[in-house]
XYZ file of C-alpha atoms in Angstrom:
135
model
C -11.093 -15.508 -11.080
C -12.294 -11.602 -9.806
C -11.755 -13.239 -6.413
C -8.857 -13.791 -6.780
C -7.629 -11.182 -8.489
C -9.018 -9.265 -5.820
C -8.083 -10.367 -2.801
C -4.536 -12.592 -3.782
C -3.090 -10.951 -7.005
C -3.685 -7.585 -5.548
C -2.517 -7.480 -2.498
C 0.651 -9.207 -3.560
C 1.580 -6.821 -6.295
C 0.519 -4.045 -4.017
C 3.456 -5.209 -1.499
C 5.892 -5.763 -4.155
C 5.070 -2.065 -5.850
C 5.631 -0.987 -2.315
C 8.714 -2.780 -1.442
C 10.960 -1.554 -4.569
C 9.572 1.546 -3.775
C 11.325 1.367 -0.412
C 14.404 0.285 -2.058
C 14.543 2.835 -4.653
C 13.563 5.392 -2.567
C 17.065 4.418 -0.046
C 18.964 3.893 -3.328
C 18.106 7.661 -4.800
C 18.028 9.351 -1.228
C 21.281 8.130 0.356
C 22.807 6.369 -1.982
C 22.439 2.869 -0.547
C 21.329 -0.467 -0.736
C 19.814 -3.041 1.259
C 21.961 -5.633 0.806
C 22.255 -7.109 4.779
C 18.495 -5.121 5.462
C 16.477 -7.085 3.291
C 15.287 -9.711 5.806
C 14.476 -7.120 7.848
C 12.714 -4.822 5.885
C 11.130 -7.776 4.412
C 9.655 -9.389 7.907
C 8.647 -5.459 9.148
C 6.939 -4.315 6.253
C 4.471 -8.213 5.662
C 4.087 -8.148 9.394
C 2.588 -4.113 9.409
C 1.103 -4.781 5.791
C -1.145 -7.630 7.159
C -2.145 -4.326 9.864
C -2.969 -2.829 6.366
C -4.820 -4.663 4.045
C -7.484 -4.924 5.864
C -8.032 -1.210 6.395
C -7.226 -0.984 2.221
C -10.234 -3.090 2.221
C -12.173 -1.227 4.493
C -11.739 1.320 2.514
C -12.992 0.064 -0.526
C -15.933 -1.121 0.726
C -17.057 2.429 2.340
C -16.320 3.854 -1.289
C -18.502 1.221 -2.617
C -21.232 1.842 -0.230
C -21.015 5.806 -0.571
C -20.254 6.543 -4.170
C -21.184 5.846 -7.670
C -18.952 8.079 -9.778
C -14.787 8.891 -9.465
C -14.252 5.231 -7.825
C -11.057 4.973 -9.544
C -10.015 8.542 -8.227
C -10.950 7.688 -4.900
C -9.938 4.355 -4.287
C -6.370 5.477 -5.182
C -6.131 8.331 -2.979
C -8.186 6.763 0.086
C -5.507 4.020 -0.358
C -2.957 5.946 -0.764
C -4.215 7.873 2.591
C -4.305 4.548 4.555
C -0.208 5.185 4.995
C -1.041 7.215 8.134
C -2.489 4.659 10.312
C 0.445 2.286 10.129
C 3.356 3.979 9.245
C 4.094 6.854 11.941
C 2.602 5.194 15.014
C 3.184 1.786 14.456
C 7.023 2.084 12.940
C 7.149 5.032 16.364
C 6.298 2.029 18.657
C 8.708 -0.581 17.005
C 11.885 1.704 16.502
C 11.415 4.566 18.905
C 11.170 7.554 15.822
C 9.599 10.092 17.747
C 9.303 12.726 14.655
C 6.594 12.170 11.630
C 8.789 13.385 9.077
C 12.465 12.532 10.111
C 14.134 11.018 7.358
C 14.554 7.657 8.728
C 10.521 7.419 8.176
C 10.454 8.805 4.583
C 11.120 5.056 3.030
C 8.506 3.750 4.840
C 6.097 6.606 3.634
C 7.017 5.918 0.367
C 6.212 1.870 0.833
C 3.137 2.622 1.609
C 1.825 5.299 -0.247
C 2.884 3.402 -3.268
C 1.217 0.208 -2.311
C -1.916 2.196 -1.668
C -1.674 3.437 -5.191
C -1.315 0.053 -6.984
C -3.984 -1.221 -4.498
C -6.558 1.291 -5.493
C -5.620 1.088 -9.243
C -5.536 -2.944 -9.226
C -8.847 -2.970 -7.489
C -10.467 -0.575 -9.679
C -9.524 -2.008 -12.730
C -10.477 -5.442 -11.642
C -13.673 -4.443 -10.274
C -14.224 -2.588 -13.310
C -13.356 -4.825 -16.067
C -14.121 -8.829 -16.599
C -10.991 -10.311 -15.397
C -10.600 -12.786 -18.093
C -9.963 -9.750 -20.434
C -7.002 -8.125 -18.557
C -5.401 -11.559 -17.781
């Protein structure tokens, strides 16, 4: 059940966190909604989250190896830190945005700082605790 926790149940909420993230961050900053953009916001954020999750997990493995005390601390924020390898040059490759903090990429910051968030915490706790506790 940790297994799958780890590797199924938190990725997937991890995406999802990040994903209404995305949306609520184009609702409160212009004032819009995805209603014809879903499909595509939903196809370009799994295909560069599958880039991702494996670097989340990278991640949490060095921590593992390196540390024995602030895990929680640092799997969040090394998580959280994992937005810069996909989200400026991979989303500057795809769509052509040529500045690192232009406002078409703030959404997609906000994706995936957010996912890296809930992935740290999620893996934390279920590392931490017996899963059959918090289910």
């Amino acid at each position: 059940m940790r297994s799958f926790c780890l590797y199924i149940v938190t990725p997937i909420f991890a995406f999802i966190g990040g994903l209404l993230s995305y949306i609520l961050t184009v609702k409160l900053g212009w004032d819009e909604s995805l209603n014809g953009d879903i499909r595509a916001v939903l196809f370009w954020g799994s295909a560069v989250y599958v880039i991702v999750v494996p670097f989340y997990y990278g991640v949490i493995y060095f921590i593992d190896r390196r540390f024995e005390k602030f895990k929680a601390l640092l799997y969040i924020i090394a998580c959280m830190l994992v937005f810069l390898i996909p989200t400026f040059p991979i989303l500057a490759l795809i769509f052509g945005i040529t500045r690192p903090f232009s406002l078409e990429i703030i959404p997609f910051y906000s994706f995936f700082i957010s996912s890296g968030f809930i992935f740290g915490l999620l893996t934390w706790i279920f590392k931490r605790n017996n899963v059959h506790t918090v289910m």
